[in-house]
Coordinates of C-alpha atoms in Angstrom, one line a residue:
Chain D
M29 CA -11.6 273.0 164.1
R30 CA -10.3 273.2 160.6
K31 CA -8.7 269.7 160.5
P32 CA -12.4 268.4 161.2
F33 CA -14.0 270.6 158.7
H34 CA -10.8 269.9 156.1
A35 CA -12.2 265.6 156.8
A36 CA -15.7 266.4 156.2
M37 CA -15.1 268.7 153.0
L38 CA -12.9 265.6 151.4
I39 CA -15.6 262.8 152.7
L40 CA -18.2 264.8 150.6
L41 CA -15.9 265.8 147.8
V42 CA -14.7 261.4 147.6
T43 CA -18.5 260.6 147.7
G44 CA -19.7 263.4 145.4
L45 CA -17.2 261.8 142.5
F46 CA -18.0 258.1 143.1
I47 CA -22.2 259.4 142.7
T48 CA -21.1 261.3 139.6
A49 CA -18.5 258.2 138.5
G50 CA -21.8 256.0 139.6
C51 CA -23.9 258.3 137.4
S52 CA -22.6 259.1 133.9
T53 CA -23.2 257.2 130.9
T54 CA -20.6 254.9 129.6
T55 CA -20.7 252.4 125.9
R56 CA -18.9 250.0 125.2
N57 CA -18.3 247.3 122.1
I58 CA -19.0 243.5 123.2
S59 CA -18.0 241.3 120.8
T60 CA -21.0 239.1 119.2
E61 CA -19.3 235.6 119.9
E62 CA -19.2 236.3 123.9
E63 CA -22.3 234.8 125.5
I64 CA -23.9 237.5 127.7
H65 CA -27.6 236.9 129.3
Y66 CA -29.4 240.1 131.3
D67 CA -32.0 238.0 132.7
E68 CA -34.7 234.2 131.6
A69 CA -34.9 236.5 128.1
Y70 CA -34.6 235.4 124.9
D71 CA -31.5 237.4 123.7
F72 CA -29.3 237.5 120.7
S73 CA -26.7 234.4 122.3
D74 CA -29.9 232.3 122.5
K75 CA -30.2 232.8 118.3
K76 CA -27.0 231.9 117.6
V77 CA -26.7 228.8 120.0
I78 CA -29.8 228.1 118.1
V79 CA -28.2 228.7 114.5
D80 CA -25.2 227.0 115.0
G81 CA -27.0 223.8 116.5
L82 CA -29.8 223.8 113.6
V83 CA -27.0 224.0 110.7
E84 CA -24.2 222.5 111.4
P85 CA -26.2 218.8 111.4
L86 CA -28.0 220.7 108.4
I87 CA -25.0 221.3 106.0
A88 CA -23.7 217.7 107.4
R89 CA -27.1 215.7 106.5
Y90 CA -26.7 217.5 102.7
R91 CA -23.1 218.1 102.1
N92 CA -22.3 214.4 101.1
S93 CA -25.7 213.3 99.0
G94 CA -24.4 213.5 95.6
D95 CA -23.1 214.8 92.6
G96 CA -22.9 218.7 93.4
Y97 CA -26.1 219.5 92.5
R98 CA -27.5 222.5 95.2
P99 CA -31.1 221.9 95.9
V100 CA -33.0 224.9 95.9
A101 CA -35.7 225.6 99.2
I102 CA -37.3 228.4 100.1
V103 CA -37.8 229.4 104.5
Y104 CA -41.0 230.0 105.8
P105 CA -41.7 231.9 108.5
I106 CA -40.0 230.1 112.0
A107 CA -43.6 230.1 114.0
N108 CA -43.5 232.4 117.5
R109 CA -45.4 229.5 119.8
T110 CA -43.6 231.4 122.4
S111 CA -44.5 233.8 125.3
E112 CA -42.1 236.4 123.5
H113 CA -42.9 238.7 121.6
I114 CA -40.2 237.6 119.0
D115 CA -38.1 238.1 116.1
T116 CA -38.0 235.1 114.1
T117 CA -36.9 236.1 110.9
G118 CA -33.4 236.6 112.1
I119 CA -33.8 233.4 113.3
S120 CA -35.0 232.2 109.6
D121 CA -32.3 234.8 108.2
D122 CA -29.1 232.9 109.7
I123 CA -29.8 229.8 109.1
R124 CA -30.2 230.9 105.0
G125 CA -27.3 233.0 104.8
R126 CA -24.8 229.9 106.5
L127 CA -26.3 227.3 104.0
I128 CA -25.9 229.5 101.0
N129 CA -22.3 230.4 101.8
G130 CA -21.8 226.5 103.2
G131 CA -22.6 225.9 99.5
I132 CA -25.2 223.4 100.2
F133 CA -28.1 224.9 99.8
R134 CA -29.2 227.9 97.0
F135 CA -32.8 229.7 98.2
L136 CA -35.8 231.8 96.4
N137 CA -36.2 234.9 97.8
E138 CA -39.4 235.0 98.4
A139 CA -39.9 239.0 99.9
Q140 CA -38.6 240.1 96.5
R141 CA -40.9 237.9 94.3
G142 CA -43.6 241.2 93.7
N143 CA -40.8 242.8 93.5
I144 CA -39.1 239.9 90.2
A145 CA -42.6 240.0 89.4
Q146 CA -42.3 244.5 88.7
E147 CA -39.6 244.3 86.8
L148 CA -40.4 241.7 84.8
D149 CA -42.9 243.2 83.5
Y150 CA -41.6 246.8 83.6
Q151 CA -38.8 244.8 80.9
R152 CA -41.7 243.7 78.9
N153 CA -43.3 246.8 78.2
S154 CA -41.2 249.6 78.3
G155 CA -39.9 249.7 75.7
M156 CA -36.9 248.1 76.5
V157 CA -34.3 246.5 73.0
A158 CA -34.9 243.3 73.5
R159 CA -31.3 242.1 73.8
D160 CA -31.2 243.9 77.3
Q161 CA -34.2 242.0 78.2
I162 CA -34.7 239.4 81.0
K163 CA -35.5 236.2 80.1
Q164 CA -38.6 234.6 81.1
A165 CA -39.4 230.6 82.5
K166 CA -35.9 230.5 83.8
Q167 CA -37.2 231.3 87.3
S168 CA -36.3 228.0 89.8
G169 CA -39.0 226.1 91.1
A170 CA -38.0 225.1 95.3
K171 CA -37.6 221.8 95.9
Y172 CA -37.4 222.2 99.9
I173 CA -39.9 223.9 102.2
L174 CA -37.5 224.6 105.8
S175 CA -40.1 226.2 108.4
G176 CA -39.4 225.9 111.9
T177 CA -41.1 226.0 115.9
L178 CA -40.1 227.9 118.3
R179 CA -41.9 226.9 121.1
S180 CA -41.7 227.9 125.0
I181 CA -42.0 227.1 128.5
E182 CA -42.0 229.1 131.9
K183 CA -41.8 228.9 135.0
E184 CA -41.2 230.8 138.1
E185 CA -41.4 229.5 142.1
P186 CA -44.9 230.1 143.6
K187 CA -45.2 232.7 146.1
G188 CA -43.9 232.6 149.5
I189 CA -41.4 234.9 151.9
R190 CA -38.3 235.3 149.8
L191 CA -36.1 238.1 148.6
K192 CA -35.7 236.7 145.5
K193 CA -37.6 234.9 143.2
K194 CA -36.3 231.9 140.3
K195 CA -37.7 232.5 136.9
M196 CA -36.9 229.2 134.6
N197 CA -37.2 229.4 130.4
Y198 CA -37.3 226.9 128.0
Y199 CA -37.1 227.1 124.6
S200 CA -37.0 225.0 122.4
L201 CA -36.9 224.9 118.5
N202 CA -37.7 222.4 115.7
L203 CA -36.8 222.7 112.3
Q204 CA -37.8 221.0 109.1
L205 CA -36.9 220.5 106.0
T206 CA -40.1 219.3 103.8
D207 CA -40.2 217.8 100.5
V208 CA -42.3 219.5 98.4
E209 CA -42.9 216.6 95.8
T210 CA -42.9 213.8 97.5
G211 CA -45.3 216.4 100.9
L212 CA -42.3 213.9 103.3
I213 CA -39.5 215.7 105.6
D214 CA -36.4 214.7 104.5
W215 CA -34.8 216.3 107.8
T216 CA -35.6 217.7 111.6
H217 CA -33.6 218.6 114.1
S218 CA -34.2 220.4 117.3
V219 CA -32.1 222.6 119.8
D220 CA -33.8 223.3 123.1
L221 CA -32.6 225.8 125.0
A222 CA -33.1 226.4 130.0
R223 CA -31.6 228.8 131.1
E224 CA -32.8 230.5 135.4
A225 CA -32.3 233.7 136.9
S226 CA -32.7 234.6 139.8
K227 CA -34.6 238.6 140.4
P228 CA -34.3 240.7 143.9
I229 CA -37.9 241.1 145.3
I230 CA -36.9 243.6 147.0
G231 CA -34.8 247.1 145.8
W232 CA -34.4 250.7 147.0
Chain J
M11 CA -31.0 264.1 170.2
V12 CA -34.1 262.3 170.2
T13 CA -36.4 264.4 172.7
N14 CA -35.8 267.7 169.9
L15 CA -36.6 265.3 167.3
F16 CA -40.4 266.2 167.9
S17 CA -40.2 270.0 169.4
F18 CA -42.5 272.5 167.3
A19 CA -39.1 273.9 166.3
S20 CA -37.6 271.0 164.5
L21 CA -41.5 270.6 163.5
R22 CA -42.3 273.1 161.7
P23 CA -40.1 272.7 158.5
L24 CA -41.4 269.3 158.4
I25 CA -44.9 270.8 158.8
G26 CA -44.8 272.8 156.2
A27 CA -43.8 270.2 154.1
A28 CA -46.1 267.9 154.7
L29 CA -48.1 270.5 153.8
L30 CA -47.2 271.1 150.4
L31 CA -47.3 267.0 150.2
V32 CA -51.3 267.3 151.0
F33 CA -51.8 270.1 148.3
F34 CA -50.0 268.0 145.6
S35 CA -50.3 264.3 146.2
G36 CA -54.0 263.2 145.7
C37 CA -53.7 265.1 142.6
T38 CA -53.1 263.6 138.5
A39 CA -50.9 265.2 136.7
G40 CA -53.4 268.2 134.5
A41 CA -52.3 266.2 131.7
L42 CA -53.3 262.9 132.1
R43 CA -57.0 265.1 133.5
Q44 CA -57.1 267.1 129.9
A45 CA -56.5 263.8 128.5
R46 CA -59.1 262.3 130.0
T47 CA -62.0 265.3 129.3
D48 CA -61.2 265.2 126.3
F49 CA -61.9 262.0 125.7
Y50 CA -65.1 262.0 127.3
R51 CA -66.1 264.9 125.0
N52 CA -65.5 262.6 122.0
R53 CA -62.6 264.4 120.7
V54 CA -59.9 261.4 120.7
D55 CA -57.7 263.0 118.8
E56 CA -57.1 265.8 120.7
A57 CA -56.9 262.9 123.9
A58 CA -53.8 261.8 121.6
A59 CA -52.5 264.8 121.4
T60 CA -52.0 266.5 124.7
L61 CA -49.9 262.1 126.0
E62 CA -48.4 262.4 122.8
S63 CA -44.8 263.7 124.1
D64 CA -45.8 263.5 127.7
D65 CA -45.3 259.9 129.7
G66 CA -46.3 261.3 132.9
S67 CA -43.2 260.9 135.9
R68 CA -41.4 257.8 137.7
R69 CA -44.7 257.9 140.0
D70 CA -47.5 257.8 137.8
R71 CA -46.3 256.8 134.0
L72 CA -48.5 253.5 133.8
L73 CA -51.6 254.9 134.4
F74 CA -50.1 257.4 131.5
L75 CA -48.8 254.3 129.3
M76 CA -52.6 252.7 129.8
E77 CA -54.4 255.7 128.9
K78 CA -52.5 256.6 125.7
G79 CA -52.7 253.0 124.7
L80 CA -56.4 253.2 125.1
I81 CA -56.7 256.4 123.7
Y82 CA -54.8 255.3 120.4
H83 CA -56.6 252.1 119.8
R84 CA -59.9 254.3 120.4
A85 CA -57.9 257.1 117.6
G86 CA -57.6 253.5 115.6
R87 CA -53.7 254.1 116.5
Y88 CA -53.5 250.8 116.7
E89 CA -49.4 251.1 115.8
E90 CA -49.4 252.9 118.6
S91 CA -51.8 251.9 120.7
I92 CA -49.2 249.2 120.9
K93 CA -46.1 250.7 121.8
A94 CA -47.1 252.2 124.7
L95 CA -48.9 249.2 126.0
L96 CA -46.6 247.3 125.4
K97 CA -44.0 249.7 127.4
A98 CA -46.7 249.1 130.2
S99 CA -46.4 245.7 129.6
R100 CA -42.4 245.8 130.5
L101 CA -43.2 248.3 133.4
M102 CA -45.5 246.0 135.2
E103 CA -43.1 243.9 135.0
E104 CA -40.6 246.1 136.8
Q105 CA -42.7 246.8 139.5
E106 CA -42.6 243.7 140.4
K107 CA -39.6 244.6 142.9
V108 CA -40.8 246.4 146.6
S109 CA -39.2 249.9 146.8
V110 CA -37.6 249.5 149.8
S111 CA -38.0 253.6 149.7
Q112 CA -41.1 254.1 147.9
Q113 CA -43.4 252.1 151.0
T114 CA -41.3 253.8 154.0
G115 CA -42.5 256.9 152.5
S116 CA -45.7 255.9 152.0
M117 CA -46.6 253.8 155.8
V118 CA -45.3 258.0 157.0
I119 CA -47.7 260.0 154.3
N120 CA -49.8 257.6 152.0
E121 CA -50.0 255.9 149.1
W122 CA -50.0 257.8 146.2
V123 CA -46.0 259.4 146.8
T124 CA -45.2 255.2 145.4
E125 CA -45.3 254.2 141.4
Y126 CA -49.1 253.6 140.5
K127 CA -48.6 249.4 140.1
G128 CA -52.0 249.0 138.1
E129 CA -55.3 246.7 139.7
Y130 CA -54.9 243.1 138.6
S131 CA -57.3 243.4 136.4
E132 CA -55.6 246.3 135.0
R133 CA -52.3 244.8 134.4
L134 CA -55.1 241.7 132.5
W135 CA -56.3 244.6 130.6
V136 CA -53.2 246.1 129.1
H137 CA -53.0 242.4 127.5
S138 CA -56.8 242.4 126.2
Y139 CA -56.0 245.4 124.5
L140 CA -53.0 244.7 123.0
M141 CA -54.4 241.4 121.7
M142 CA -56.8 243.7 120.3
N143 CA -54.2 245.3 118.5
Y144 CA -52.9 242.5 117.3
L145 CA -55.7 241.3 115.5
L146 CA -56.7 244.1 114.6
L147 CA -53.4 244.4 112.6
Y148 CA -54.5 240.9 111.3
K149 CA -51.4 240.0 113.3
Y150 CA -52.1 237.0 114.6
E151 CA -48.2 235.7 116.0
D152 CA -47.6 239.1 118.8
A153 CA -52.0 238.0 119.3
L154 CA -51.3 234.7 120.7
V155 CA -48.3 236.2 122.7
E156 CA -50.6 238.7 124.4
A157 CA -53.3 235.6 124.9
K158 CA -50.6 233.3 126.7
L159 CA -49.4 236.8 129.5
A160 CA -53.1 237.5 130.1
L161 CA -53.8 233.4 130.7
R162 CA -50.8 233.3 132.8
R163 CA -52.2 236.6 134.4
M164 CA -55.5 234.7 134.9
R165 CA -54.3 232.0 137.0
E166 CA -53.0 234.3 139.1
H167 CA -55.6 236.0 140.4
S168 CA -58.0 233.2 139.4
D169 CA -61.0 234.4 141.5
A170 CA -60.7 238.4 140.7
L171 CA -60.3 238.0 137.2
K172 CA -62.3 235.2 136.6
G173 CA -65.3 237.0 135.8
D174 CA -63.3 239.1 132.8
Y175 CA -65.0 236.3 130.1
Y176 CA -64.0 239.2 127.1
T177 CA -60.4 238.4 127.6
R178 CA -60.8 234.7 128.6
A179 CA -63.0 233.9 124.4
L180 CA -60.3 236.8 123.2
A181 CA -57.5 234.6 124.0
A182 CA -59.4 231.0 122.5
L183 CA -60.0 233.4 119.5
C184 CA -55.9 233.6 118.9
Y185 CA -55.0 229.7 119.5
E186 CA -57.9 229.2 116.7
N187 CA -56.6 231.9 114.5
L188 CA -53.0 229.9 114.3
G189 CA -55.6 226.2 113.9
L190 CA -53.9 225.6 118.3
Y191 CA -57.4 224.1 118.3
S192 CA -56.6 222.1 121.6
D193 CA -55.3 224.8 123.0
A194 CA -58.5 226.9 121.7
Y195 CA -61.1 224.6 122.5
I196 CA -59.7 224.2 125.9
E197 CA -60.4 227.9 127.2
Y198 CA -63.5 228.0 125.2
K199 CA -64.2 224.6 127.5
K200 CA -63.3 227.0 130.9
L201 CA -65.3 230.0 129.6
A202 CA -68.6 227.4 129.3
E203 CA -68.5 226.2 133.2
L204 CA -67.6 230.3 134.3
M205 CA -70.3 231.6 132.6
P206 CA -73.2 231.7 134.3
N207 CA -75.1 231.4 130.7
P208 CA -72.7 228.7 128.8
V209 CA -74.7 229.4 125.8
P210 CA -72.5 232.5 123.7
A211 CA -70.1 230.0 123.8
A212 CA -71.4 227.3 122.0
P213 CA -70.7 228.0 118.8
D214 CA -67.3 227.6 119.0
L215 CA -67.3 224.6 121.2
Y216 CA -69.1 222.5 118.7
R217 CA -67.7 223.7 115.6
L218 CA -64.1 222.6 117.5
A219 CA -65.4 219.4 119.2
L220 CA -65.9 218.9 115.1
I221 CA -62.1 219.6 113.9
L222 CA -61.0 217.8 116.8
G223 CA -63.1 214.7 116.3
F224 CA -64.8 215.1 119.9
K225 CA -68.6 213.4 118.2
D226 CA -69.8 213.3 121.5
E227 CA -68.6 216.8 122.9
A228 CA -70.2 218.5 119.4
A229 CA -73.9 216.3 120.1
K230 CA -73.5 217.8 124.2
Y231 CA -72.9 221.4 122.4
R232 CA -75.3 221.2 119.5
K233 CA -78.2 220.8 121.4
I234 CA -77.8 224.4 123.0
L235 CA -76.3 226.4 120.1
P236 CA -78.4 229.7 119.8
Q237 CA -81.1 229.9 117.7
G238 CA -80.4 230.3 113.9
W239 CA -77.1 229.3 114.3
E240 CA -76.0 227.3 111.7
F241 CA -71.8 225.8 111.0
S242 CA -70.9 226.9 107.6
P243 CA -66.8 226.0 107.5
K244 CA -66.9 228.4 104.1
D245 CA -68.6 231.5 106.2
G246 CA -66.3 233.7 107.3
E247 CA -66.4 236.0 110.7
L248 CA -67.4 239.2 111.5
V249 CA -65.8 240.8 114.5
M250 CA -66.2 242.9 116.9
F251 CA -64.7 244.5 119.7
V252 CA -67.6 246.8 121.0
G253 CA -66.3 248.1 124.7
V254 CA -69.8 250.2 126.1
G255 CA -69.8 253.4 129.0
S256 CA -66.9 254.6 130.9
G257 CA -65.7 252.5 133.4
P258 CA -66.1 252.5 137.3
V259 CA -63.7 255.2 139.1
K260 CA -61.7 255.2 142.1
I261 CA -63.5 257.2 145.1
P262 CA -62.3 258.4 149.2
G263 CA -63.4 256.0 151.1
N264 CA -63.3 257.0 155.1
I265 CA -63.1 255.6 158.7
V266 CA -62.5 258.5 161.4
L267 CA -61.6 257.0 165.3
P268 CA -61.4 259.6 167.9
P269 CA -58.8 261.2 168.4
S270 CA -58.2 261.9 165.2
I271 CA -57.2 258.5 163.7
R272 CA -57.9 258.6 160.3
V273 CA -57.9 255.2 158.0
S274 CA -58.6 256.1 154.1
F275 CA -59.3 253.7 151.1
P276 CA -59.5 253.6 147.7
Q277 CA -62.8 252.1 147.1
Y278 CA -65.2 251.7 143.3
K279 CA -67.9 253.7 142.1
N280 CA -70.0 253.0 138.7
R281 CA -70.5 255.2 136.3
L282 CA -72.9 255.4 133.0
V283 CA -72.7 251.3 131.4
P284 CA -76.1 250.9 129.3
H285 CA -77.7 248.2 128.6
V286 CA -76.8 247.9 124.8
Q287 CA -77.6 245.9 122.0
V288 CA -75.5 244.7 119.2
M289 CA -77.4 243.6 115.6
A290 CA -76.1 243.5 112.4
A291 CA -77.2 242.7 109.2
S292 CA -75.5 242.7 105.5
G293 CA -78.3 244.2 103.0
T294 CA -81.1 243.3 104.4
E295 CA -80.3 240.2 105.7
P296 CA -79.5 240.3 108.7
L297 CA -76.4 237.9 110.6
V298 CA -76.1 235.4 113.0
G299 CA -73.7 236.2 116.0
T300 CA -72.4 235.8 119.6
V301 CA -72.3 237.9 122.4
I302 CA -69.5 237.1 125.3
T303 CA -69.8 240.7 127.7
T304 CA -67.2 241.1 130.3
D305 CA -68.8 243.4 133.3
V306 CA -65.9 245.4 133.5
S307 CA -67.0 247.4 136.8
S308 CA -67.1 244.6 138.8
V309 CA -63.7 242.7 137.7
S310 CA -62.7 246.6 138.8
K311 CA -64.6 245.3 141.8
S312 CA -63.4 241.6 142.1
A313 CA -59.3 242.6 141.8
L314 CA -59.6 245.6 144.5
E315 CA -61.4 243.2 146.9
E316 CA -58.9 240.5 146.6
R317 CA -55.6 243.2 147.2
A318 CA -58.1 244.6 150.1
T319 CA -56.5 242.9 152.7
L320 CA -53.6 244.0 152.5
L321 CA -54.3 247.1 151.4
M322 CA -56.4 247.0 155.3
A323 CA -53.4 246.3 156.9
K324 CA -50.8 248.7 155.6
E325 CA -53.3 251.4 156.1
S326 CA -53.1 250.2 159.7
A327 CA -49.9 250.5 160.5
R328 CA -49.4 253.8 158.4
A329 CA -52.5 254.5 160.6
A330 CA -50.6 253.2 164.6
I331 CA -47.4 254.9 162.9
K332 CA -48.9 258.5 162.7
E333 CA -51.1 258.1 165.9
A334 CA -47.2 257.2 167.6
V335 CA -45.3 260.8 166.3
A336 CA -48.8 262.0 167.1
Q337 CA -48.4 261.7 170.8
A338 CA -44.7 261.5 170.7
V339 CA -45.6 265.6 169.8
G340 CA -47.1 265.6 172.1
R341 CA -45.4 264.7 175.3
K342 CA -43.0 267.7 174.2
N343 CA -45.4 270.3 173.2
D344 CA -48.6 272.3 174.1
D345 CA -51.8 271.2 172.5
V346 CA -52.0 274.0 170.0
V347 CA -49.0 271.8 168.0
V348 CA -50.3 269.2 168.6
A349 CA -53.5 269.7 167.4
L350 CA -51.5 271.1 164.5
V351 CA -49.9 268.1 163.8
R352 CA -52.4 266.0 164.4
T353 CA -54.8 267.9 161.6
V354 CA -51.5 267.1 159.2
L355 CA -51.2 264.1 159.7
F356 CA -54.9 263.6 159.3
L357 CA -55.3 265.5 156.1
M358 CA -51.8 263.3 154.3
E359 CA -54.1 260.3 155.1
E360 CA -55.1 260.7 151.3
P361 CA -56.2 257.7 149.8
D362 CA -54.9 256.4 146.0
T363 CA -57.5 257.0 144.0
R364 CA -55.7 256.9 140.5
G365 CA -56.7 254.5 137.9
W366 CA -57.1 253.6 134.5
E367 CA -60.6 256.0 133.9
T368 CA -61.0 255.6 130.3
L369 CA -62.1 251.8 130.3
P370 CA -65.2 251.3 129.1
G371 CA -67.9 249.7 131.4
A372 CA -67.8 246.6 129.8
L373 CA -67.1 244.9 126.3
K374 CA -68.6 243.7 123.9
L375 CA -66.8 240.3 121.6
V376 CA -69.5 240.5 119.1
R377 CA -69.8 237.3 116.4
F378 CA -71.6 237.3 113.3
R379 CA -71.2 234.9 110.8
I380 CA -71.1 235.8 107.6
S381 CA -70.7 234.6 103.8
P382 CA -67.8 234.7 102.0
G383 CA -67.7 238.3 98.9
A384 CA -67.6 241.9 99.6
H385 CA -70.9 242.9 102.3
T386 CA -72.1 246.6 103.7
V387 CA -72.7 245.6 107.4
Q388 CA -75.2 248.3 109.1
V389 CA -74.4 247.6 112.8
R390 CA -77.5 249.1 114.9
I391 CA -76.8 249.5 118.3
Q392 CA -79.9 249.5 120.6
G393 CA -79.7 250.7 124.1
G394 CA -78.1 254.0 125.1
V395 CA -77.1 256.1 123.0
S396 CA -79.3 254.1 119.9
Q397 CA -76.9 254.2 116.3
T398 CA -76.2 253.0 113.4
L399 CA -73.0 252.4 111.9
T400 CA -72.3 251.7 107.9
F401 CA -69.1 249.2 107.8
D402 CA -69.5 249.5 103.4
D403 CA -65.2 247.6 103.2
I404 CA -66.4 244.4 105.0
R405 CA -64.7 241.4 102.3
I406 CA -64.7 238.1 104.1
H407 CA -62.6 235.5 102.2
P408 CA -63.7 231.5 102.5
G409 CA -63.4 230.4 106.4
A410 CA -61.2 234.0 107.6
R411 CA -61.9 236.7 109.7
V412 CA -62.2 240.6 109.7
Y413 CA -62.5 243.0 112.4
R414 CA -63.5 245.8 113.7
S415 CA -62.8 247.8 117.3
L416 CA -66.3 250.8 118.5
R417 CA -67.1 252.1 121.6
V418 CA -70.6 253.2 122.1
S419 CA -72.7 254.9 124.6
Y420 CA -69.6 257.2 126.9

C-alpha cells in the first residue's frame, strides 16, 4: 500500500519541479556579434549585416581617393518602404559612426542645427566676452548627401491543409552618395537579405 | 469506468460547473461595458480612464485593445491610441495559431471560452485607425506601413472587404504623401472600379494621371470631375476623417430543434447611422471637396457572412456532441437527470456576440481643396445631430495637407 503512494508522490514532485523550472524567469547576455533570429521579421542581426555590407564598399571606394582630405557629408533619413515599423535612424547612425571612425568622411550634425543656432545666439547676446565667443561663419557645408531606401517583399504560403505555415521576407537597402555640387550620384550600393521562417499553425 | 462517467453522482460537479459557466459566459467584462457606456454618453475622458490600466483577460484582450485604441483616438490622444492598436495588431498576428485547448473547450461549451480574434473587418479597421493616427501626427512613413498591412488584409478577404472604400482611399493617400504616385494611382483606380459611383475618386485619378504623364487617362477622368473642382498644384488640402453614428452590434440568433438541440450564431444588428453631409467654408468662401464613404454596418455583415460557413459547421458539430452526451446520460439515469442535463447543455449554447462596439456606423474621408495660408474653417454637419464646428488653426502650406478627425451623431 505504501509503495504505490510513495511512487505517486515522487511522480508528483518531479512533475512539479519540471513545471516550476519551466515557468521561472531566466536572463542571459548575448553577443551582439551573434546572429539570432526568432522569426522572419527584421531584427538587430539584420541591421548589422546591412551596415557591414554597405560601409566596407563605401570606405574602399573613398579610401584611396586622394590627398587625405576628408569631405563633409550629411545623412538624410533612410526611407522605410517596408511593411514593418522599422526605426531606420539606427541604420544611418551606425553607418555614420563607422564612416567617421574610418577617417574617410566628416559629418554635419543635422539634428543639432537648431541647438547650435540657439547657442550661437546666446553667445552673441548674453554679454559674453568676445574672446570666449565662438567665431561665426566657420560652419562647414556638405559636399555629399548620404541617403537610402529600405524596401521589403513579403510572401507567405497560400491557404491549405498543413501544420506549419512558411513566410518569406526579403529586404533590400540601397544607399546613395550624392554630390551636392553637381547633383550626380557619386556612389551607390545595395545589400539584400532574404529569410524564410516556418511557424506552427496549431498550438496548445 | 465509462458507464460511471454519465451517472448522476459523477455528473453533479460537472452540472454545477456548467451552470456557473452559463452564468459567466456571455458576459462582457465590466470595465469594457462601463467604458462603452461612457463613450456613448460623450464622456470620452472617463471612458479612456476606465480602460487606462486594463488590458482585460486573455480571452477579451483584443477587444479591450481595439476599444481602447478608438476611445483614445476620439479623445485626441493619438500616440496612446497607436500604442493600444499596435498591441492589437501584434496580438492578431499571434492569434493566427489555432489553440487546441480553447477549441476543444469550445466544442463542448461555447465560443465565449476562446480568445476573441476579431472579425475580418475589425482586423482591417485596426490598421485604418492606425493610419489615421499616424497621418494626424504627420508620420507618413508609419502611415504607409499600416496602409500596406491594410491592403494585405483586403487582399486576403477581397470579397468581404471590397466595400471598405474609406480604407482603400486612405491607403492611396498614404502612398501619395510619400510621392509614390504609381502605387497611389493603382489604388485610386481600384477604388473607382469598386465604387458604384467613381466620381469621388476622379479628382485624384485626374491629378495623378497628369503627374504620371497618362494623358488619355487624364482626359477620361477630367470628364467626370465633380462640379466646381479645379486642379491647382499650389493648393493644399484639409483632410477630415469623419466617423458617423454608431456601428452595428452583434445579437444572438438561434435555431431550436426537438428535443433540445439549439444551434446559436451571432448576427449583426444595425444601430443609428444618420445620413450626414459635411460642408466647409473658409470665411464666406465655400470649400470644394470630395467624400468617400464606407458603410461600416454593411462591411461588417459581409465579413461575418464570409466566416458563416465555418461558424455553422462548428455549431453543428457542437450540437451533435451535446446530443451524444445527453443520450449517453439518458441511458444511465432517470428522466429528471436527463432533463437537467439537457437544460444545462441548451443554456450553454450561447452565441459569441463580442465585437468592437465603439466603431462608427459610417466612415467618411472628406477632402477639401484649400489655398495656402492661415484659415478659419467652419465645418457644417447636416443630418443627424446638425452642428457647426470651427477650426481656427488651419495653416496650409502649398501642396501640403492638414488632417482633422471628427465623430458626429453618435
